[in-house]
């Protein structure tokens, strides 16, 4: 109850404070791209329930097709994708989208996920169903918490960490959670995002 109360209070405050920025981003996105404003990727949440994790769309509309062709032509990139589920120079990302990702502004719509209870301000990194294979015995820890808008991964180098390290951080968070840990991570997220540490 304490965690949920903190989520609702800070998410509402965040939306109100960031409203001018959010509206500005909406206008810029509409001016630079005619596609959908938001992208809801299916992720696994608390107890294994699927939900749409909302982001400002930073990729081309036919992103899945572009990725498939890119990985087929670049075996080394395919290996990186299989291991990390990330690419340093993702061919799907638009020019403005790259800026949003670098500054983590693409994730602002996830404040709506926090309000609806699909996510928490702090928690494990939201993953797709296929990624749970990487979690092995840590899967039960992941499913015991709501995925977070931020978390230990966010303040610890993000894409500069290995997938195994991310899993271990998620497990540590769930096993050692306190309200004070959440507040500490929230405050540490601000400089981490401002300096774009580990952001691709």
Short mmCIF file of C-alpha atoms in Angstrom, two decimals:
data_model
loop_
_atom_site.label_atom_id
_atom_site.label_comp_id
_atom_site.label_asym_id
_atom_site.label_seq_id
_atom_site.Cartn_x
_atom_site.Cartn_y
_atom_site.Cartn_z
CA UNK A 1 0.00 0.00 0.00
CA UNK A 2 2.86 2.38 0.78
CA UNK A 3 4.49 1.69 -2.59
CA UNK A 4 1.24 2.15 -4.51
CA UNK A 5 0.47 5.37 -2.65
CA UNK A 6 3.92 6.73 -3.49
CA UNK A 7 3.46 5.75 -7.14
CA UNK A 8 0.14 7.55 -7.52
CA UNK A 9 1.24 10.69 -5.67
CA UNK A 10 4.54 11.13 -7.53
CA UNK A 11 3.14 10.10 -10.93
CA UNK A 12 0.37 12.73 -10.69
CA UNK A 13 2.87 15.36 -9.54
CA UNK A 14 5.22 14.40 -12.36
CA UNK A 15 2.52 14.69 -15.03
CA UNK A 16 1.48 18.13 -13.76
CA UNK A 17 5.06 19.44 -13.60
CA UNK A 18 6.06 17.97 -16.95
CA UNK A 19 2.86 18.86 -18.82
CA UNK A 20 4.44 21.74 -20.84
CA UNK A 21 7.32 19.45 -21.86
CA UNK A 22 4.95 16.62 -22.77
CA UNK A 23 2.78 18.93 -24.91
CA UNK A 24 5.90 20.32 -26.61
CA UNK A 25 7.09 16.81 -27.46
CA UNK A 26 3.65 15.91 -28.84
CA UNK A 27 3.78 18.92 -31.17
CA UNK A 28 7.34 18.15 -32.33
CA UNK A 29 6.51 14.49 -32.95
CA UNK A 30 3.48 15.43 -35.03
CA UNK A 31 5.55 17.92 -37.05
CA UNK A 32 8.38 15.47 -37.76
CA UNK A 33 6.42 12.24 -38.33
CA UNK A 34 2.95 11.47 -39.63
CA UNK A 35 2.72 8.08 -37.88
CA UNK A 36 1.09 7.21 -34.53
CA UNK A 37 2.18 9.31 -31.56
CA UNK A 38 2.43 6.45 -29.06
CA UNK A 39 3.66 2.89 -29.27
CA UNK A 40 2.36 0.28 -26.87
CA UNK A 41 4.72 -2.67 -26.69
CA UNK A 42 3.41 -5.80 -24.97
CA UNK A 43 5.34 -6.53 -21.77
CA UNK A 44 4.95 -8.96 -18.89
CA UNK A 45 3.83 -7.46 -15.60
CA UNK A 46 2.94 -8.48 -12.06
CA UNK A 47 1.92 -12.13 -11.81
CA UNK A 48 2.64 -12.72 -15.50
CA UNK A 49 -0.15 -10.45 -16.77
CA UNK A 50 0.52 -8.87 -20.16
CA UNK A 51 0.10 -5.12 -20.59
CA UNK A 52 0.92 -2.42 -23.11
CA UNK A 53 3.99 -0.43 -22.04
CA UNK A 54 3.46 3.03 -23.54
CA UNK A 55 6.21 5.13 -25.09
CA UNK A 56 6.44 8.01 -27.50
CA UNK A 57 7.08 6.27 -30.82
CA UNK A 58 10.77 6.57 -31.70
CA UNK A 59 10.90 4.00 -34.50
CA UNK A 60 9.72 3.83 -38.08
CA UNK A 61 6.22 2.41 -38.51
CA UNK A 62 7.48 -0.80 -40.17
CA UNK A 63 10.07 -1.38 -37.44
CA UNK A 64 9.70 -5.17 -37.23
CA UNK A 65 10.33 -5.56 -40.96
CA UNK A 66 13.34 -3.22 -40.87
CA UNK A 67 14.84 -5.11 -37.91
CA UNK A 68 14.36 -8.51 -39.55
CA UNK A 69 16.12 -7.38 -42.74
CA UNK A 70 18.95 -5.75 -40.78
CA UNK A 71 19.63 -8.83 -38.66
CA UNK A 72 19.53 -11.08 -41.71
CA UNK A 73 22.24 -8.97 -43.39
CA UNK A 74 24.36 -8.49 -40.25
CA UNK A 75 25.06 -11.74 -38.35
CA UNK A 76 27.14 -9.99 -35.67
CA UNK A 77 24.23 -7.64 -34.95
CA UNK A 78 21.87 -10.63 -34.85
CA UNK A 79 24.07 -12.24 -32.20
CA UNK A 80 24.05 -9.01 -30.15
CA UNK A 81 20.27 -8.79 -30.44
CA UNK A 82 19.85 -12.40 -29.31
CA UNK A 83 22.05 -11.85 -26.25
CA UNK A 84 21.17 -8.29 -25.22
CA UNK A 85 17.82 -7.58 -26.94
CA UNK A 86 19.37 -4.21 -27.83
CA UNK A 87 21.39 -2.68 -30.66
CA UNK A 88 23.77 0.27 -30.34
CA UNK A 89 22.82 1.67 -33.77
CA UNK A 90 19.27 0.45 -34.16
CA UNK A 91 18.18 0.98 -37.80
CA UNK A 92 14.54 1.33 -36.75
CA UNK A 93 15.07 4.50 -34.71
CA UNK A 94 14.17 7.84 -36.30
CA UNK A 95 16.42 10.90 -36.02
CA UNK A 96 14.17 12.66 -33.50
CA UNK A 97 13.51 9.33 -31.82
CA UNK A 98 17.23 8.93 -31.13
CA UNK A 99 17.20 12.23 -29.23
CA UNK A 100 14.17 11.19 -27.19
CA UNK A 101 15.84 7.88 -26.31
CA UNK A 102 19.13 9.53 -25.38
CA UNK A 103 17.29 11.74 -22.88
CA UNK A 104 14.79 8.99 -21.86
CA UNK A 105 11.94 11.33 -22.83
CA UNK A 106 10.30 8.57 -24.87
CA UNK A 107 9.36 6.87 -21.59
CA UNK A 108 7.26 9.73 -20.19
CA UNK A 109 3.95 8.12 -21.28
CA UNK A 110 4.74 5.28 -18.87
CA UNK A 111 3.51 7.61 -16.13
CA UNK A 112 0.06 6.56 -17.40
CA UNK A 113 1.07 2.91 -16.88
CA UNK A 114 1.99 3.81 -13.31
CA UNK A 115 -1.40 5.44 -12.67
CA UNK A 116 -3.29 2.43 -14.05
CA UNK A 117 -1.25 0.06 -11.86
CA UNK A 118 0.48 -1.82 -14.69
CA UNK A 119 3.83 -0.37 -13.64
CA UNK A 120 5.52 1.23 -10.65
CA UNK A 121 7.82 4.25 -10.58
CA UNK A 122 10.58 1.87 -9.47
CA UNK A 123 10.87 -1.83 -10.19
CA UNK A 124 12.40 -4.45 -12.49
CA UNK A 125 13.00 -3.47 -16.12
CA UNK A 126 9.82 -4.33 -18.10
CA UNK A 127 10.52 -7.27 -20.41
CA UNK A 128 8.75 -9.17 -23.18
CA UNK A 129 7.62 -12.75 -22.62
CA UNK A 130 10.56 -14.27 -24.54
CA UNK A 131 13.04 -12.54 -22.22
CA UNK A 132 11.83 -14.48 -19.19
CA UNK A 133 13.94 -17.38 -20.48
CA UNK A 134 16.99 -15.31 -19.50
CA UNK A 135 15.68 -14.94 -15.94
CA UNK A 136 15.66 -18.69 -15.17
CA UNK A 137 15.26 -19.08 -11.37
CA UNK A 138 14.88 -15.29 -11.04
CA UNK A 139 11.60 -15.34 -13.02
CA UNK A 140 9.55 -15.68 -9.82
CA UNK A 141 11.21 -12.56 -8.42
CA UNK A 142 10.45 -10.60 -11.58
CA UNK A 143 6.79 -11.68 -11.55
CA UNK A 144 6.44 -10.73 -7.87
CA UNK A 145 6.73 -6.99 -8.59
CA UNK A 146 5.34 -4.41 -10.97
CA UNK A 147 7.89 -3.41 -13.67
CA UNK A 148 9.39 0.02 -13.08
CA UNK A 149 9.67 3.26 -15.00
CA UNK A 150 13.08 3.38 -13.32
CA UNK A 151 15.14 0.91 -11.32
CA UNK A 152 18.61 -0.22 -10.35
CA UNK A 153 19.36 -0.87 -14.04
CA UNK A 154 18.46 2.72 -14.91
CA UNK A 155 20.95 4.20 -12.44
CA UNK A 156 23.71 1.61 -12.99
CA UNK A 157 24.78 2.17 -16.57
CA UNK A 158 21.72 0.87 -18.45
CA UNK A 159 22.95 -0.46 -21.81
CA UNK A 160 26.54 -0.60 -20.50
CA UNK A 161 25.54 -3.53 -18.29
CA UNK A 162 25.25 -7.17 -19.39
CA UNK A 163 21.91 -8.95 -19.47
CA UNK A 164 23.00 -11.18 -16.58
CA UNK A 165 23.80 -8.09 -14.49
CA UNK A 166 20.37 -6.63 -15.22
CA UNK A 167 18.67 -9.84 -14.07
CA UNK A 168 20.72 -9.86 -10.87
CA UNK A 169 19.81 -6.22 -10.18
CA UNK A 170 16.11 -6.98 -10.64
CA UNK A 171 16.37 -9.95 -8.28
CA UNK A 172 18.26 -7.92 -5.66
CA UNK A 173 15.67 -5.14 -5.84
CA UNK A 174 12.70 -7.47 -5.28
CA UNK A 175 14.40 -9.32 -2.42
CA UNK A 176 15.55 -6.17 -0.63
CA UNK A 177 12.82 -3.62 -1.38
CA UNK A 178 12.07 -0.81 1.05
CA UNK A 179 10.29 2.55 0.51
CA UNK A 180 13.64 4.24 1.13
CA UNK A 181 15.25 2.24 -1.67
CA UNK A 182 12.56 3.51 -4.04
CA UNK A 183 13.12 7.13 -3.00
CA UNK A 184 16.88 6.73 -3.38
CA UNK A 185 16.52 5.27 -6.89
CA UNK A 186 14.07 8.02 -7.91
CA UNK A 187 16.49 10.75 -6.81
CA UNK A 188 19.45 9.01 -8.47
CA UNK A 189 17.49 8.62 -11.72
CA UNK A 190 17.49 12.38 -12.29
CA UNK A 191 21.29 12.79 -12.73
CA UNK A 192 21.53 9.43 -14.54
CA UNK A 193 19.00 10.58 -17.14
CA UNK A 194 20.41 14.12 -17.33
CA UNK A 195 23.88 12.76 -18.14
CA UNK A 196 22.47 10.04 -20.45
CA UNK A 197 24.59 7.36 -18.79
CA UNK A 198 24.44 4.18 -20.84
CA UNK A 199 21.62 5.48 -23.05
CA UNK A 200 21.48 4.27 -26.68
#
